[in-house]
Amino acid sequence: MPAPQSRDERWFEDLFDRYHPHVLAYARRRLPSDAEDVAVDVFAAAWTERDRMPDAPLPWLYRCARNRVLTRQRSRNRHLRLTLKLTRLSPSAVSPQAAESGDADEWTRRLFDVLPDAEIEILKLAIWEELPLTEIAYVLGCSPGAARTRLYRARNHARETLAALGHPATGHSATTYPATP
């Protein structure tokens, strides 16, 4: 990437061409129906913040995408709660996490219905996005040590949850993680 003083339209075109597929894939795995909108929002922010963007932009772009996804999920959850309240349905009758992970296999969807959102996100960053711990830490806004601890706990919780759900491959294997799409 060019130096910050040369972050012009050409720089942005190069950034977009190089990283748009990554950002779009990240968004599709989290909010398939809104992935394009999330990607547009991320690159609009990248243009606006171009002078403050680090030289290695992918973690910054993922962090921005994460924030946009979380905002949309909160909005959907508020809308869902209102809809449920208006129709007097039980909130347990609908699982937003299962609906939003449409490209995952059945076991992953079942797992994501149970795990806390923070554990789901760190597993996705490590497994689907294949980020190293330092970049996971940056995306999550924590230290690498905290990211390592969170990932360790999330993997253990995922393994225990899959076993409790009756996943046939869990057994006593220490390397069973959620399937990737």
PDB file of C-alpha atoms in Angstrom:
ATOM      1  CA  MET A   1       0.000   0.000   0.000  1.00  0.00           C
ATOM      2  CA  PRO A   2       1.253   3.520  -0.756  1.00  0.00           C
ATOM      3  CA  ALA A   3       2.277   5.978   1.930  1.00  0.00           C
ATOM      4  CA  PRO A   4      -0.564   7.856   3.657  1.00  0.00           C
ATOM      5  CA  GLN A   5       0.135  11.088   1.744  1.00  0.00           C
ATOM      6  CA  SER A   6      -0.642   9.331  -1.572  1.00  0.00           C
ATOM      7  CA  ARG A   7      -3.956   7.810  -0.508  1.00  0.00           C
ATOM      8  CA  ASP A   8      -5.879   9.068  -3.479  1.00  0.00           C
ATOM      9  CA  GLU A   9      -8.500   7.527  -5.760  1.00  0.00           C
ATOM     10  CA  ARG A  10      -5.958   5.144  -7.285  1.00  0.00           C
ATOM     11  CA  TRP A  11      -4.953   3.940  -3.818  1.00  0.00           C
ATOM     12  CA  PHE A  12      -8.605   3.377  -2.972  1.00  0.00           C
ATOM     13  CA  GLU A  13      -9.245   1.461  -6.206  1.00  0.00           C
ATOM     14  CA  ASP A  14      -6.293  -0.807  -5.409  1.00  0.00           C
ATOM     15  CA  LEU A  15      -7.534  -1.278  -1.838  1.00  0.00           C
ATOM     16  CA  PHE A  16     -11.016  -2.125  -3.074  1.00  0.00           C
ATOM     17  CA  ASP A  17      -9.804  -4.536  -5.776  1.00  0.00           C
ATOM     18  CA  ARG A  18      -7.523  -6.350  -3.348  1.00  0.00           C
ATOM     19  CA  TYR A  19      -9.726  -6.574  -0.247  1.00  0.00           C
ATOM     20  CA  HIS A  20     -13.358  -6.371  -1.360  1.00  0.00           C
ATOM     21  CA  PRO A  21     -13.625 -10.165  -1.866  1.00  0.00           C
ATOM     22  CA  HIS A  22     -12.366 -10.730   1.703  1.00  0.00           C
ATOM     23  CA  VAL A  23     -14.723  -8.196   3.269  1.00  0.00           C
ATOM     24  CA  LEU A  24     -17.676  -9.463   1.239  1.00  0.00           C
ATOM     25  CA  ALA A  25     -16.954 -13.086   2.228  1.00  0.00           C
ATOM     26  CA  TYR A  26     -16.667 -12.032   5.884  1.00  0.00           C
ATOM     27  CA  ALA A  27     -20.054 -10.294   5.684  1.00  0.00           C
ATOM     28  CA  ARG A  28     -21.708 -13.144   3.758  1.00  0.00           C
ATOM     29  CA  ARG A  29     -20.756 -15.631   6.450  1.00  0.00           C
ATOM     30  CA  ARG A  30     -22.409 -13.470   9.081  1.00  0.00           C
ATOM     31  CA  LEU A  31     -25.304 -11.679   7.355  1.00  0.00           C
ATOM     32  CA  PRO A  32     -25.882 -13.250   3.938  1.00  0.00           C
ATOM     33  CA  SER A  33     -28.819 -11.021   3.050  1.00  0.00           C
ATOM     34  CA  ASP A  34     -26.980  -7.778   3.946  1.00  0.00           C
ATOM     35  CA  ALA A  35     -23.444  -8.672   2.889  1.00  0.00           C
ATOM     36  CA  GLU A  36     -23.286  -6.255  -0.041  1.00  0.00           C
ATOM     37  CA  ASP A  37     -24.535  -3.378   2.111  1.00  0.00           C
ATOM     38  CA  VAL A  38     -21.999  -4.168   4.822  1.00  0.00           C
ATOM     39  CA  ALA A  39     -19.167  -4.208   2.265  1.00  0.00           C
ATOM     40  CA  VAL A  40     -20.297  -0.865   0.824  1.00  0.00           C
ATOM     41  CA  ASP A  41     -20.393   0.637   4.325  1.00  0.00           C
ATOM     42  CA  VAL A  42     -16.907  -0.688   5.090  1.00  0.00           C
ATOM     43  CA  PHE A  43     -15.337   0.776   1.966  1.00  0.00           C
ATOM     44  CA  ALA A  44     -17.142   4.094   2.454  1.00  0.00           C
ATOM     45  CA  ALA A  45     -15.560   4.200   5.915  1.00  0.00           C
ATOM     46  CA  ALA A  46     -12.194   3.203   4.439  1.00  0.00           C
ATOM     47  CA  TRP A  47     -12.307   6.166   2.085  1.00  0.00           C
ATOM     48  CA  THR A  48     -13.348   8.530   4.869  1.00  0.00           C
ATOM     49  CA  GLU A  49     -10.672   7.215   7.248  1.00  0.00           C
ATOM     50  CA  ARG A  50      -7.961   6.645   4.618  1.00  0.00           C
ATOM     51  CA  ASP A  51      -5.447   8.956   6.307  1.00  0.00           C
ATOM     52  CA  ARG A  52      -5.715   6.996   9.559  1.00  0.00           C
ATOM     53  CA  MET A  53      -5.784   3.503   8.060  1.00  0.00           C
ATOM     54  CA  PRO A  54      -2.827   1.269   8.991  1.00  0.00           C
ATOM     55  CA  ASP A  55      -0.413   0.010   6.364  1.00  0.00           C
ATOM     56  CA  ALA A  56      -1.835  -3.524   6.777  1.00  0.00           C
ATOM     57  CA  PRO A  57      -5.515  -2.700   6.122  1.00  0.00           C
ATOM     58  CA  LEU A  58      -7.236  -6.114   6.247  1.00  0.00           C
ATOM     59  CA  PRO A  59      -7.612  -6.315  10.053  1.00  0.00           C
ATOM     60  CA  TRP A  60      -8.895  -2.720  10.048  1.00  0.00           C
ATOM     61  CA  LEU A  61     -11.415  -3.629   7.325  1.00  0.00           C
ATOM     62  CA  TYR A  62     -12.524  -6.734   9.273  1.00  0.00           C
ATOM     63  CA  ARG A  63     -12.926  -4.669  12.428  1.00  0.00           C
ATOM     64  CA  CYS A  64     -15.022  -2.147  10.556  1.00  0.00           C
ATOM     65  CA  ALA A  65     -17.087  -4.976   9.015  1.00  0.00           C
ATOM     66  CA  ARG A  66     -17.557  -6.532  12.433  1.00  0.00           C
ATOM     67  CA  ASN A  67     -18.902  -3.260  13.785  1.00  0.00           C
ATOM     68  CA  ARG A  68     -21.291  -2.901  10.825  1.00  0.00           C
ATOM     69  CA  VAL A  69     -22.487  -6.512  11.229  1.00  0.00           C
ATOM     70  CA  LEU A  70     -23.046  -6.052  14.964  1.00  0.00           C
ATOM     71  CA  THR A  71     -25.029  -2.882  14.341  1.00  0.00           C
ATOM     72  CA  ARG A  72     -27.243  -4.649  11.813  1.00  0.00           C
ATOM     73  CA  GLN A  73     -27.678  -7.656  14.118  1.00  0.00           C
ATOM     74  CA  ARG A  74     -28.711  -5.406  17.002  1.00  0.00           C
ATOM     75  CA  SER A  75     -31.188  -3.688  14.734  1.00  0.00           C
ATOM     76  CA  ARG A  76     -32.597  -7.028  13.568  1.00  0.00           C
ATOM     77  CA  ASN A  77     -32.828  -8.277  17.145  1.00  0.00           C
ATOM     78  CA  ARG A  78     -34.697  -5.136  18.216  1.00  0.00           C
ATOM     79  CA  HIS A  79     -37.051  -5.577  15.280  1.00  0.00           C
ATOM     80  CA  LEU A  80     -37.512  -9.269  16.098  1.00  0.00           C
ATOM     81  CA  ARG A  81     -38.272  -8.530  19.747  1.00  0.00           C
ATOM     82  CA  LEU A  82     -40.831  -5.925  18.697  1.00  0.00           C
ATOM     83  CA  THR A  83     -42.409  -8.311  16.193  1.00  0.00           C
ATOM     84  CA  LEU A  84     -42.557 -11.082  18.778  1.00  0.00           C
ATOM     85  CA  LYS A  85     -44.068  -8.731  21.316  1.00  0.00           C
ATOM     86  CA  LEU A  86     -46.661  -7.558  18.825  1.00  0.00           C
ATOM     87  CA  THR A  87     -47.609 -11.072  17.780  1.00  0.00           C
ATOM     88  CA  ARG A  88     -47.265 -12.491  21.325  1.00  0.00           C
ATOM     89  CA  LEU A  89     -44.877 -15.248  20.241  1.00  0.00           C
ATOM     90  CA  SER A  90     -42.330 -16.755  22.552  1.00  0.00           C
ATOM     91  CA  PRO A  91     -38.810 -15.404  21.831  1.00  0.00           C
ATOM     92  CA  SER A  92     -37.461 -18.971  21.963  1.00  0.00           C
ATOM     93  CA  ALA A  93     -39.583 -19.835  18.908  1.00  0.00           C
ATOM     94  CA  VAL A  94     -37.177 -17.966  16.623  1.00  0.00           C
ATOM     95  CA  SER A  95     -33.388 -18.117  16.555  1.00  0.00           C
ATOM     96  CA  PRO A  96     -31.795 -15.149  14.747  1.00  0.00           C
ATOM     97  CA  GLN A  97     -28.336 -16.763  14.936  1.00  0.00           C
ATOM     98  CA  ALA A  98     -29.532 -19.844  13.047  1.00  0.00           C
ATOM     99  CA  ALA A  99     -31.240 -17.754  10.398  1.00  0.00           C
ATOM    100  CA  GLU A 100     -28.174 -15.551   9.885  1.00  0.00           C
ATOM    101  CA  SER A 101     -25.707 -18.408   9.470  1.00  0.00           C
ATOM    102  CA  GLY A 102     -27.422 -19.772   6.378  1.00  0.00           C
ATOM    103  CA  ASP A 103     -24.228 -21.003   4.731  1.00  0.00           C
ATOM    104  CA  ALA A 104     -23.136 -23.165   7.676  1.00  0.00           C
ATOM    105  CA  ASP A 105     -23.906 -26.850   8.010  1.00  0.00           C
ATOM    106  CA  GLU A 106     -26.558 -28.134  10.436  1.00  0.00           C
ATOM    107  CA  TRP A 107     -24.126 -28.841  13.298  1.00  0.00           C
ATOM    108  CA  THR A 108     -22.607 -25.391  13.021  1.00  0.00           C
ATOM    109  CA  ARG A 109     -26.053 -23.798  13.042  1.00  0.00           C
ATOM    110  CA  ARG A 110     -27.016 -25.842  16.105  1.00  0.00           C
ATOM    111  CA  LEU A 111     -23.776 -24.879  17.824  1.00  0.00           C
ATOM    112  CA  PHE A 112     -24.230 -21.194  16.983  1.00  0.00           C
ATOM    113  CA  ASP A 113     -27.763 -21.316  18.400  1.00  0.00           C
ATOM    114  CA  VAL A 114     -26.231 -22.168  21.791  1.00  0.00           C
ATOM    115  CA  LEU A 115     -22.888 -20.352  22.017  1.00  0.00           C
ATOM    116  CA  PRO A 116     -22.662 -16.709  23.109  1.00  0.00           C
ATOM    117  CA  ASP A 117     -22.173 -14.201  20.278  1.00  0.00           C
ATOM    118  CA  ALA A 118     -18.648 -13.303  21.436  1.00  0.00           C
ATOM    119  CA  GLU A 119     -17.537 -16.951  21.209  1.00  0.00           C
ATOM    120  CA  ILE A 120     -19.149 -17.367  17.799  1.00  0.00           C
ATOM    121  CA  GLU A 121     -17.316 -14.307  16.488  1.00  0.00           C
ATOM    122  CA  ILE A 122     -13.869 -15.362  17.705  1.00  0.00           C
ATOM    123  CA  LEU A 123     -14.347 -18.854  16.252  1.00  0.00           C
ATOM    124  CA  LYS A 124     -15.369 -17.357  12.913  1.00  0.00           C
ATOM    125  CA  LEU A 125     -12.340 -15.052  12.896  1.00  0.00           C
ATOM    126  CA  ALA A 126      -9.970 -17.929  13.668  1.00  0.00           C
ATOM    127  CA  ILE A 127     -11.535 -20.657  11.534  1.00  0.00           C
ATOM    128  CA  TRP A 128     -13.370 -18.978   8.679  1.00  0.00           C
ATOM    129  CA  GLU A 129     -11.208 -15.873   8.248  1.00  0.00           C
ATOM    130  CA  GLU A 130      -7.991 -17.725   9.251  1.00  0.00           C
ATOM    131  CA  LEU A 131      -6.602 -14.696  11.079  1.00  0.00           C
ATOM    132  CA  PRO A 132      -3.582 -14.971  13.366  1.00  0.00           C
ATOM    133  CA  LEU A 133      -4.092 -14.080  17.040  1.00  0.00           C
ATOM    134  CA  THR A 134      -2.619 -10.587  16.697  1.00  0.00           C
ATOM    135  CA  GLU A 135      -5.131  -9.708  13.989  1.00  0.00           C
ATOM    136  CA  ILE A 136      -8.007 -11.350  15.887  1.00  0.00           C
ATOM    137  CA  ALA A 137      -7.030  -9.205  18.863  1.00  0.00           C
ATOM    138  CA  TYR A 138      -7.063  -6.090  16.710  1.00  0.00           C
ATOM    139  CA  VAL A 139     -10.475  -6.887  15.210  1.00  0.00           C
ATOM    140  CA  LEU A 140     -11.923  -7.549  18.670  1.00  0.00           C
ATOM    141  CA  GLY A 141     -10.193  -4.581  20.275  1.00  0.00           C
ATOM    142  CA  CYS A 142      -8.305  -6.591  22.896  1.00  0.00           C
ATOM    143  CA  SER A 143      -4.754  -7.741  23.608  1.00  0.00           C
ATOM    144  CA  PRO A 144      -3.308 -10.827  21.869  1.00  0.00           C
ATOM    145  CA  GLY A 145      -3.204 -12.587  25.254  1.00  0.00           C
ATOM    146  CA  ALA A 146      -6.892 -11.897  25.820  1.00  0.00           C
ATOM    147  CA  ALA A 147      -7.667 -13.099  22.290  1.00  0.00           C
ATOM    148  CA  ARG A 148      -5.711 -16.325  22.917  1.00  0.00           C
ATOM    149  CA  THR A 149      -7.631 -16.946  26.142  1.00  0.00           C
ATOM    150  CA  ARG A 150     -10.986 -16.175  24.540  1.00  0.00           C
ATOM    151  CA  LEU A 151     -10.246 -18.449  21.586  1.00  0.00           C
ATOM    152  CA  TYR A 152      -9.116 -21.278  23.868  1.00  0.00           C
ATOM    153  CA  ARG A 153     -12.284 -20.986  25.943  1.00  0.00           C
ATOM    154  CA  ALA A 154     -14.514 -20.692  22.885  1.00  0.00           C
ATOM    155  CA  ARG A 155     -12.996 -23.816  21.321  1.00  0.00           C
ATOM    156  CA  ASN A 156     -13.437 -25.778  24.537  1.00  0.00           C
ATOM    157  CA  HIS A 157     -17.011 -24.570  24.937  1.00  0.00           C
ATOM    158  CA  ALA A 158     -17.740 -25.442  21.298  1.00  0.00           C
ATOM    159  CA  ARG A 159     -16.289 -28.918  21.745  1.00  0.00           C
ATOM    160  CA  GLU A 160     -18.300 -29.509  24.946  1.00  0.00           C
ATOM    161  CA  THR A 161     -21.466 -28.141  23.352  1.00  0.00           C
ATOM    162  CA  LEU A 162     -21.132 -30.327  20.267  1.00  0.00           C
ATOM    163  CA  ALA A 163     -20.643 -33.359  22.509  1.00  0.00           C
ATOM    164  CA  ALA A 164     -23.731 -32.406  24.532  1.00  0.00           C
ATOM    165  CA  LEU A 165     -25.700 -31.997  21.296  1.00  0.00           C
ATOM    166  CA  GLY A 166     -24.663 -35.512  20.303  1.00  0.00           C
ATOM    167  CA  HIS A 167     -22.235 -34.726  17.484  1.00  0.00           C
ATOM    168  CA  PRO A 168     -20.899 -38.129  16.367  1.00  0.00           C
ATOM    169  CA  ALA A 169     -17.289 -37.001  15.840  1.00  0.00           C
ATOM    170  CA  THR A 170     -16.724 -35.335  19.209  1.00  0.00           C
ATOM    171  CA  GLY A 171     -15.784 -38.344  21.280  1.00  0.00           C
ATOM    172  CA  HIS A 172     -12.639 -37.431  23.180  1.00  0.00           C
ATOM    173  CA  SER A 173     -10.903 -35.677  20.287  1.00  0.00           C
ATOM    174  CA  ALA A 174      -9.190 -32.431  21.242  1.00  0.00           C
ATOM    175  CA  THR A 175      -9.305 -31.086  17.689  1.00  0.00           C
ATOM    176  CA  THR A 176     -13.000 -31.109  16.870  1.00  0.00           C
ATOM    177  CA  TYR A 177     -14.162 -27.610  15.966  1.00  0.00           C
ATOM    178  CA  PRO A 178     -17.232 -26.244  14.183  1.00  0.00           C
ATOM    179  CA  ALA A 179     -17.330 -26.987  10.481  1.00  0.00           C
ATOM    180  CA  THR A 180     -16.353 -24.234   8.081  1.00  0.00           C
ATOM    181  CA  PRO A 181     -18.493 -23.459   5.068  1.00  0.00           C
TER     182      PRO A 181
END
